Short mmCIF file of C-alpha atoms in Angstrom, two decimals:
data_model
loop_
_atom_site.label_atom_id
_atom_site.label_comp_id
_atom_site.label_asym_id
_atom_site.label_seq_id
_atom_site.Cartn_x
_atom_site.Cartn_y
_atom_site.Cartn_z
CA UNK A 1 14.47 -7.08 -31.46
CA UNK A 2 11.82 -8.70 -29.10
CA UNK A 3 12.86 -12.32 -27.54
CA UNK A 4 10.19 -15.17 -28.31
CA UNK A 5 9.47 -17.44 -25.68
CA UNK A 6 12.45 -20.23 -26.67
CA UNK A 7 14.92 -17.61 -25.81
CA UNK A 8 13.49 -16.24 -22.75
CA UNK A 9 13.57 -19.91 -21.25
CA UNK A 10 17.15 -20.00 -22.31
CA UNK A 11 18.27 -16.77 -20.52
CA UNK A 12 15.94 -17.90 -17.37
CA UNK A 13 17.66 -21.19 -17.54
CA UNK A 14 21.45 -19.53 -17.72
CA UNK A 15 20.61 -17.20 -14.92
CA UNK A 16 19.74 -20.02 -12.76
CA UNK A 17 22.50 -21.62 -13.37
CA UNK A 18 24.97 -19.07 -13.19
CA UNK A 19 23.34 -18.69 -9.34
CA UNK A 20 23.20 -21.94 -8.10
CA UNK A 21 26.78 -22.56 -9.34
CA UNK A 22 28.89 -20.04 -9.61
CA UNK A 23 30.10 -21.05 -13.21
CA UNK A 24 29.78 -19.86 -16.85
CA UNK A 25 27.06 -21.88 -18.51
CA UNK A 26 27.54 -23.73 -21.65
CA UNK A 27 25.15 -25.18 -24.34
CA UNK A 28 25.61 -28.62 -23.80
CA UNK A 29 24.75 -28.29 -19.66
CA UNK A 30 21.93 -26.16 -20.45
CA UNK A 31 20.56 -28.97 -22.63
CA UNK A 32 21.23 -31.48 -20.17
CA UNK A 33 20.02 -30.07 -17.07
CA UNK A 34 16.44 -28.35 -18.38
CA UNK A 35 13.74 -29.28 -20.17
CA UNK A 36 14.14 -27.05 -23.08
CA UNK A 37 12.63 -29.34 -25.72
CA UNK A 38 15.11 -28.36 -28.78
CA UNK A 39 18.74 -29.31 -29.75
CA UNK A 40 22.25 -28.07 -28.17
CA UNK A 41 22.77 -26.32 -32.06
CA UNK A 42 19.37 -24.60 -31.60
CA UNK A 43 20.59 -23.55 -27.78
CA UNK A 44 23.45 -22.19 -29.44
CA UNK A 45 21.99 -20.07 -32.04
CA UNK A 46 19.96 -18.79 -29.24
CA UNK A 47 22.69 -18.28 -27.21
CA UNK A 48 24.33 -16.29 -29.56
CA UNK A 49 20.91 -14.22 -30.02
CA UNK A 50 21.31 -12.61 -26.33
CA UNK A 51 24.86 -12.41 -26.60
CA UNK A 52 24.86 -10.37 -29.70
CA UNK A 53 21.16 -8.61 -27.57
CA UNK A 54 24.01 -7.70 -24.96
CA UNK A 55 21.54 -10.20 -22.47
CA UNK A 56 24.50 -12.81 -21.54
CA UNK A 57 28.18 -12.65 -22.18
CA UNK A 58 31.44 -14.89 -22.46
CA UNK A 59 33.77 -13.75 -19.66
CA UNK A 60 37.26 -16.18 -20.78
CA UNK A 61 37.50 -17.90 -23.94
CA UNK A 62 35.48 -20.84 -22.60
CA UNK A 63 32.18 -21.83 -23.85
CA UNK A 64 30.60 -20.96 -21.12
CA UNK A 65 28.57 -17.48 -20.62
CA UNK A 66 27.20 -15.52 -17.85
CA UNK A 67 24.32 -12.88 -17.72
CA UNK A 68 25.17 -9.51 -17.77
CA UNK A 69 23.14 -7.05 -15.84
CA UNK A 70 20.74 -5.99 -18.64
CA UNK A 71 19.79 -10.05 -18.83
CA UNK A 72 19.57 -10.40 -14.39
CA UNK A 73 16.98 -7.25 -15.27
CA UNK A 74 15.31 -8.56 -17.93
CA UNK A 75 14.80 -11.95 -15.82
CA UNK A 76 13.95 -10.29 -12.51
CA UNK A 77 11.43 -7.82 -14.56
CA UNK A 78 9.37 -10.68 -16.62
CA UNK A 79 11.29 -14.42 -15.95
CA UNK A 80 11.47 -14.63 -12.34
CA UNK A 81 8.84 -16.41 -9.95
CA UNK A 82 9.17 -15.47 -6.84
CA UNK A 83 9.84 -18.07 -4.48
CA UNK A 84 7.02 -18.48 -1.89
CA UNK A 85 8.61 -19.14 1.83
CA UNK A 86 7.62 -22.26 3.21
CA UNK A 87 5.49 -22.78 6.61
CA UNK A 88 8.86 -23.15 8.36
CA UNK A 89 10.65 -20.12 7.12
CA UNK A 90 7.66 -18.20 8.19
CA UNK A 91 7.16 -19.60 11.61
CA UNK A 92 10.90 -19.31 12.02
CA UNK A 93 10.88 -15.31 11.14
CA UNK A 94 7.93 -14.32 13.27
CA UNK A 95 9.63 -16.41 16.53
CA UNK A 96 12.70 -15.01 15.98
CA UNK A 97 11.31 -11.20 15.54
CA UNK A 98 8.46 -11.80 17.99
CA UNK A 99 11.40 -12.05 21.24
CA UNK A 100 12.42 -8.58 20.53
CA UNK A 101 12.54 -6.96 23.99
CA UNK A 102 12.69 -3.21 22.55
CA UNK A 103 13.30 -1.53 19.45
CA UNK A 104 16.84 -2.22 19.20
CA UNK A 105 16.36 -5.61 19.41
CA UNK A 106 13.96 -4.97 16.73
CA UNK A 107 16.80 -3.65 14.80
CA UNK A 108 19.37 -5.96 15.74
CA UNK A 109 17.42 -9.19 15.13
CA UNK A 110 15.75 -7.97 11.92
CA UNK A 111 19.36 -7.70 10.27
CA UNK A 112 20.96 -10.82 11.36
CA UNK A 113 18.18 -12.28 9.97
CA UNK A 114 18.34 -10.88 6.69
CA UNK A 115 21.87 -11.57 6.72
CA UNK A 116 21.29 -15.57 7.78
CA UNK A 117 18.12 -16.29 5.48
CA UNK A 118 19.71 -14.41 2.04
CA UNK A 119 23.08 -14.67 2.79
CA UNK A 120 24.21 -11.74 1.75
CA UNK A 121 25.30 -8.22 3.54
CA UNK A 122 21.99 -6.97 5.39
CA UNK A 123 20.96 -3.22 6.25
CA UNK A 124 18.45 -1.96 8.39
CA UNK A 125 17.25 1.50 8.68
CA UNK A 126 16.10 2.38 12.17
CA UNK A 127 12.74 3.77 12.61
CA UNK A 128 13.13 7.67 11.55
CA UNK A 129 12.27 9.88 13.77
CA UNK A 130 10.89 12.45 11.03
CA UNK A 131 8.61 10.04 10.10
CA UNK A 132 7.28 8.95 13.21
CA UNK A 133 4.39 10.11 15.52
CA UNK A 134 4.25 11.39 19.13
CA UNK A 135 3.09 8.09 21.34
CA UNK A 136 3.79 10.09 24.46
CA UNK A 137 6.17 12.81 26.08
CA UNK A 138 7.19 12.21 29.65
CA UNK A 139 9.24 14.80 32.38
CA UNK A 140 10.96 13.59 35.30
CA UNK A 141 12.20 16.04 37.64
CA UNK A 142 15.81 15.68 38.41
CA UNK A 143 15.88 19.00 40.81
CA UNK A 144 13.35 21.76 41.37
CA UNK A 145 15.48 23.40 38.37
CA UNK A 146 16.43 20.29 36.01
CA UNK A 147 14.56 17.99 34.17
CA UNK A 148 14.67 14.38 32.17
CA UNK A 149 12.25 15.25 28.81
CA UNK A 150 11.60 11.82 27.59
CA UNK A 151 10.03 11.61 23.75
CA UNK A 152 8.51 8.04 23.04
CA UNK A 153 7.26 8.09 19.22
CA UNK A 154 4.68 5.50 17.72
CA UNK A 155 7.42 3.19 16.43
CA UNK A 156 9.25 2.61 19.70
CA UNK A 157 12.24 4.75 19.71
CA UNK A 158 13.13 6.83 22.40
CA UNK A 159 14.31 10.36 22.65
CA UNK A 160 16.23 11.92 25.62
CA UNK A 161 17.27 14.77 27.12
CA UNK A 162 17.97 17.12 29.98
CA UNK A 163 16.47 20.77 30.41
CA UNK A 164 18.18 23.19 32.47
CA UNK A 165 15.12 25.65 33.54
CA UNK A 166 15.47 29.16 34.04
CA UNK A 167 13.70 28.92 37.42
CA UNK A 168 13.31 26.54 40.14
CA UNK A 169 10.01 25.13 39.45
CA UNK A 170 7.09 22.69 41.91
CA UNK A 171 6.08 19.17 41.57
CA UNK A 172 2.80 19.99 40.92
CA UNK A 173 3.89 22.65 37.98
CA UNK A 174 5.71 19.85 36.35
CA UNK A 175 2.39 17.70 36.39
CA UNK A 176 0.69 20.90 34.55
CA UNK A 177 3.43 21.11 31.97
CA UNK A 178 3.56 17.28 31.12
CA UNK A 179 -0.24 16.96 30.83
CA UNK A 180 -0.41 20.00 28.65
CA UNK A 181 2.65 18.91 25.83
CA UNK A 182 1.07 15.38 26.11
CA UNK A 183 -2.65 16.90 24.69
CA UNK A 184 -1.30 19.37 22.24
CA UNK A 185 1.71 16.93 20.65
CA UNK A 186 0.53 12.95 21.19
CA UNK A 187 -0.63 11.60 17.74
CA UNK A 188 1.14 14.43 15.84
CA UNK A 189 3.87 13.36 13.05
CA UNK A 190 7.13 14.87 14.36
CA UNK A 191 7.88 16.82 11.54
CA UNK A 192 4.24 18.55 11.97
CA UNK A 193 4.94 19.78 15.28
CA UNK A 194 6.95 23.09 15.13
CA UNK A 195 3.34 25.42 15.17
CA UNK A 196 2.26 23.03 18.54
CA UNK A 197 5.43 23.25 19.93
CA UNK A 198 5.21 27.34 19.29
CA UNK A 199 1.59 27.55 20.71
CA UNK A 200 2.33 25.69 23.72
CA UNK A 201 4.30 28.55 24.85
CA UNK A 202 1.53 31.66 23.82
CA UNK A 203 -1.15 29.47 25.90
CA UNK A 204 0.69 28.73 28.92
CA UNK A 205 -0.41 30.48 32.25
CA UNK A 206 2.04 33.44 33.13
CA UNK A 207 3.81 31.61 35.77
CA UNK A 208 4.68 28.77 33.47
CA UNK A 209 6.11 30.76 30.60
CA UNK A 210 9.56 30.90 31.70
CA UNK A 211 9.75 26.99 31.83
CA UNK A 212 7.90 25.92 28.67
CA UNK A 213 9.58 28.58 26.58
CA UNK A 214 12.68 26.49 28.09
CA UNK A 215 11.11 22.91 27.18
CA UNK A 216 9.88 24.43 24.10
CA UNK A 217 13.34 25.00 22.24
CA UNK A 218 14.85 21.60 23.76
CA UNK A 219 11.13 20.01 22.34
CA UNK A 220 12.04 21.46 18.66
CA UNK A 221 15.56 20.24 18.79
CA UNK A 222 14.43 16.63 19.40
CA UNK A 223 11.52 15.96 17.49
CA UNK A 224 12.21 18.39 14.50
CA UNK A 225 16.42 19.67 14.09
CA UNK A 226 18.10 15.99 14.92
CA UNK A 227 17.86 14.59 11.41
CA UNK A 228 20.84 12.07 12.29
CA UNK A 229 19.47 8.68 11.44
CA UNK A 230 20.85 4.92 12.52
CA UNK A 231 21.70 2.10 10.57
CA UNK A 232 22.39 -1.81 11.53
CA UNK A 233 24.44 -3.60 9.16
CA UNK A 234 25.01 -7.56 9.50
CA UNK A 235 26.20 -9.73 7.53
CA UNK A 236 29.50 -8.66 5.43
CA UNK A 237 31.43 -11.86 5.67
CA UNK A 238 28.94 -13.27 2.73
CA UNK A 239 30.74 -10.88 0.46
CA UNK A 240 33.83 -13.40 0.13
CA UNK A 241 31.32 -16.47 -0.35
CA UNK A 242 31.49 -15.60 -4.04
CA UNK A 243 33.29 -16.57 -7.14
CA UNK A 244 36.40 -14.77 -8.72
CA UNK A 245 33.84 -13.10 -11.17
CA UNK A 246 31.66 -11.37 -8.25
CA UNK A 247 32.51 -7.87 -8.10
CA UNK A 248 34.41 -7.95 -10.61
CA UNK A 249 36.93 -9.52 -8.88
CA UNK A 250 37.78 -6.77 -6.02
CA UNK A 251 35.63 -6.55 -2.93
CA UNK A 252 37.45 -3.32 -1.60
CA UNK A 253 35.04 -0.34 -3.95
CA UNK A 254 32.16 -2.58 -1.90
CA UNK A 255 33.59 -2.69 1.26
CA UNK A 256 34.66 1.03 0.91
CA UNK A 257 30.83 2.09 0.19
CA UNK A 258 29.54 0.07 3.34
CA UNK A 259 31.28 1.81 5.69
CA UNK A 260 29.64 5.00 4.44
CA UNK A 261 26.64 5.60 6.49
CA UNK A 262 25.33 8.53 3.90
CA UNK A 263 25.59 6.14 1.31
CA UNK A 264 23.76 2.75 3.10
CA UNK A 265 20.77 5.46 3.42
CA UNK A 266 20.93 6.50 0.41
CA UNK A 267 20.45 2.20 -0.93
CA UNK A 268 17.69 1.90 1.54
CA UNK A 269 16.13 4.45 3.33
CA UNK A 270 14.53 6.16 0.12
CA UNK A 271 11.12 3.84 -0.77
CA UNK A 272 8.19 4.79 -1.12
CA UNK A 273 5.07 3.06 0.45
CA UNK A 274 4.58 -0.36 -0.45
CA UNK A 275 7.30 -0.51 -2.96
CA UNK A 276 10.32 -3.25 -3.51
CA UNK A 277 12.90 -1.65 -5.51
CA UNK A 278 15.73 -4.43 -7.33
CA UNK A 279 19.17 -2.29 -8.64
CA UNK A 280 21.33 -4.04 -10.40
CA UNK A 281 24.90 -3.45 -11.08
CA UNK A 282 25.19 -0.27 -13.39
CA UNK A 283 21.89 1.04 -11.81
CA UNK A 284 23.09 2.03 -8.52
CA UNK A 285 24.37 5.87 -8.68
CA UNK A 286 26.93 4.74 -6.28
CA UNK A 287 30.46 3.90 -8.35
CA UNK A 288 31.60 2.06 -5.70
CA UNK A 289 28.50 -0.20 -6.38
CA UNK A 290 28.38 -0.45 -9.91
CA UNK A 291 29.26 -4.36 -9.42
CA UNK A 292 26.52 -5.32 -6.78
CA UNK A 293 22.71 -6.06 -6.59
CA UNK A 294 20.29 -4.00 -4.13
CA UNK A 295 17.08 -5.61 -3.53
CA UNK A 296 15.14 -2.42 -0.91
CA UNK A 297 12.06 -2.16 0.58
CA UNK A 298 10.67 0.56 3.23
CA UNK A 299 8.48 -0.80 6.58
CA UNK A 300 6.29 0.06 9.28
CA UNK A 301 2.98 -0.15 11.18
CA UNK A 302 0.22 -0.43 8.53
CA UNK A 303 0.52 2.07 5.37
CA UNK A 304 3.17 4.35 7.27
CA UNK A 305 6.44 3.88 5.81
CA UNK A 306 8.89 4.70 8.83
CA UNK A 307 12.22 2.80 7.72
CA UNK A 308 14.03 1.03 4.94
CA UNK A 309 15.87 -2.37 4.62
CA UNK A 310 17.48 -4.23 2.33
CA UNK A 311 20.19 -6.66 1.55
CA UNK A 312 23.60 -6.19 -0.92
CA UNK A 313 25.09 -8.94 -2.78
CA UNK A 314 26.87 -9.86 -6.16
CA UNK A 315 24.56 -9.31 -9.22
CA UNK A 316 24.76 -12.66 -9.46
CA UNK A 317 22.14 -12.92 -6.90
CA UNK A 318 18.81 -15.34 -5.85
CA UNK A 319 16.48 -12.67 -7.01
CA UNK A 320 12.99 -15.18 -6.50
CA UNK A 321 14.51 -16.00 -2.87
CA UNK A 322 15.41 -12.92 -1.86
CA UNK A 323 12.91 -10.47 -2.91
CA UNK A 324 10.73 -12.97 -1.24
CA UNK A 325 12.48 -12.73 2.41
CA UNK A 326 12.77 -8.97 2.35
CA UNK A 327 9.22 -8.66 1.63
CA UNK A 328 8.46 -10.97 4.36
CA UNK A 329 10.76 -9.91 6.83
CA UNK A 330 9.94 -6.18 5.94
CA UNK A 331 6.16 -7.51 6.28
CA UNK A 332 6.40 -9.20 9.89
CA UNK A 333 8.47 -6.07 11.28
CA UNK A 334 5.92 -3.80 10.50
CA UNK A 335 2.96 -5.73 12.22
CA UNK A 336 5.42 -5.83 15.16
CA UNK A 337 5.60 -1.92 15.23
CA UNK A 338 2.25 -1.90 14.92
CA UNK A 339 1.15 -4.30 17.90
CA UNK A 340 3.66 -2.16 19.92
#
């Protein structure tokens, strides 16, 4: 059975109030605080419309009913505006992001900001390095038989490690070796690299074979076999801000799923380009989740997705408000990667 209009205003109007107070709506408040235009009786018939529709329910024997997640998706999908950030919150985001000093900072200031402006548990994805580019390669000699390989990719994060080389090798051999990775692998996506990385050794001079066959394997290991990626996670204490229906009433499956780095990547770090992806309650795979909201989106310098964020909360969540600040946030971090 399709909801007319009437009803729909009804279920907006519950959600909203189940949100901004934390308490089961009845007929008689709905009537008083919107402008619905009919009588508490008709309010109630509708009311028991999207009960019986499985869109709200009664949690005690009070008269008052809450949404259940099939009516938060129903208002998120065709009810809910989203709320347009004021001047402020905008000039207050790109300040806040544009003091970053590195891409840490990035990180780290991206998810207490989430956490502050939604107030709910934040998680940010750190730029992966699978889907990043080469920005520039750099060797530092340590000794004439050691040296620091230094990866820099487009999105700011940095990749380090030492090479033991077969050979004692010259200053000015070094030069040759740096200038030669930096033509054949700057611009590349990591994950496109392997063939370079293999040429680089059948086209170097004789005397340099030893050594980039050497560089070669550490190369592979750091821009194509580390797959271990890095989360940030701020803002857990919002968790208890919530009534005694939130989460069913136990915060510990939650608290037990955040500490899971496998699973935070699994929330966020799966979106594809230009999407914002809402889960609600039953619609996370996670068990441990089946009582929370997700509201995801990926970021990153123009069209290239490199990273996902997102927040965590009760499903009874400011969907308008905070689909709007992920978006924006999501939007100002990726024109900082890109400036960068």
């Amino acid at each position: 059975m399709g909801l007319d209009d009437r009803k729909l205003a009804v279920l907006r109007a519950i959600v909203e109030d189940y949100v901004a107070t934390q308490e089961p709506v009845g007929s008689k408040a709905l009537v008083e605080r919107h402008q619905l235009g009919v009588s508490p009786a008709t309010v109630r018939n509708d009311m028991a419309v999207l009960e019986e529709e499985g869109y709200i329910r009664q949690p005690h024997t009070s008269a008052g009913r809450v949404p259940t997640d099939r009516g938060y998706r129903l208002f998120v999908d065709r009810l809910s505006r989203v709320k347009p950030l004021s001047p402020a919150e905008r000039r207050a985001i790109e300040r806040f992001l544009a003091g970053a000093v590195d891409l840490d900072d990035v990180v780290h200031r991206t998810v207490r900001l989430l956490a502050q402006l939604t107030r709910q548990v934040a998680v940010v994805q750190y730029p992966s390095l699978a889907r990043s580019r080469v920005r520039h390669l750099e060797l530092v000699p340590i000794s004439t038989t050691r040296l620091m390989l230094v990866v820099i990719a487009d999105t700011g994060r940095v990749e380090q490690r030492l090479v033991e080389l077969p050979a004692p090798i010259l200053a000015d051999d070094v030069i040759d070796l740096r200038r030669t990775i930096n033509e054949k692998l700057v611009g590349i996506q990591l994950s496109e690299t392997p063939p370079l990385v293999q040429a680089l050794i059948e086209e170097s001079v004789p005397h340099l074979r030893p050594a980039m066959t050497t560089l070669s394997t550490v190369l592979l290991e750091t821009l194509v076999e580390r797959h271990e990626e890095r989360i940030a996670l701020a803002g857990t204490a919002n968790l208890a801000r919530g009534g005694l229906l939130d989460f069913q009433g136990s915060l510990r499956p939650v608290l037990e799923a955040l500490e899971e780095e496998v699973v935070l990547l699994k929330l966020i770090g799966e979106v594809e380009p230009s999407t914002l992806r809402v889960r609600i309650g039953d619609e996370n795979e996670i068990d441990n989740l089946r009582a929370a909201s997700v509201v995801s989106t990926g970021y990153g310098p123009g069209a290239t997705i490199v990273g996902g964020m997102g927040v965590l909360g009760p499903t009874r969540m400011d969907y308008p408000g905070t689909i709007a600040t992920v978006r924006a946030v999501a939007r100002y971090v990726g024109e900082l990667l890109a400036q960068n």
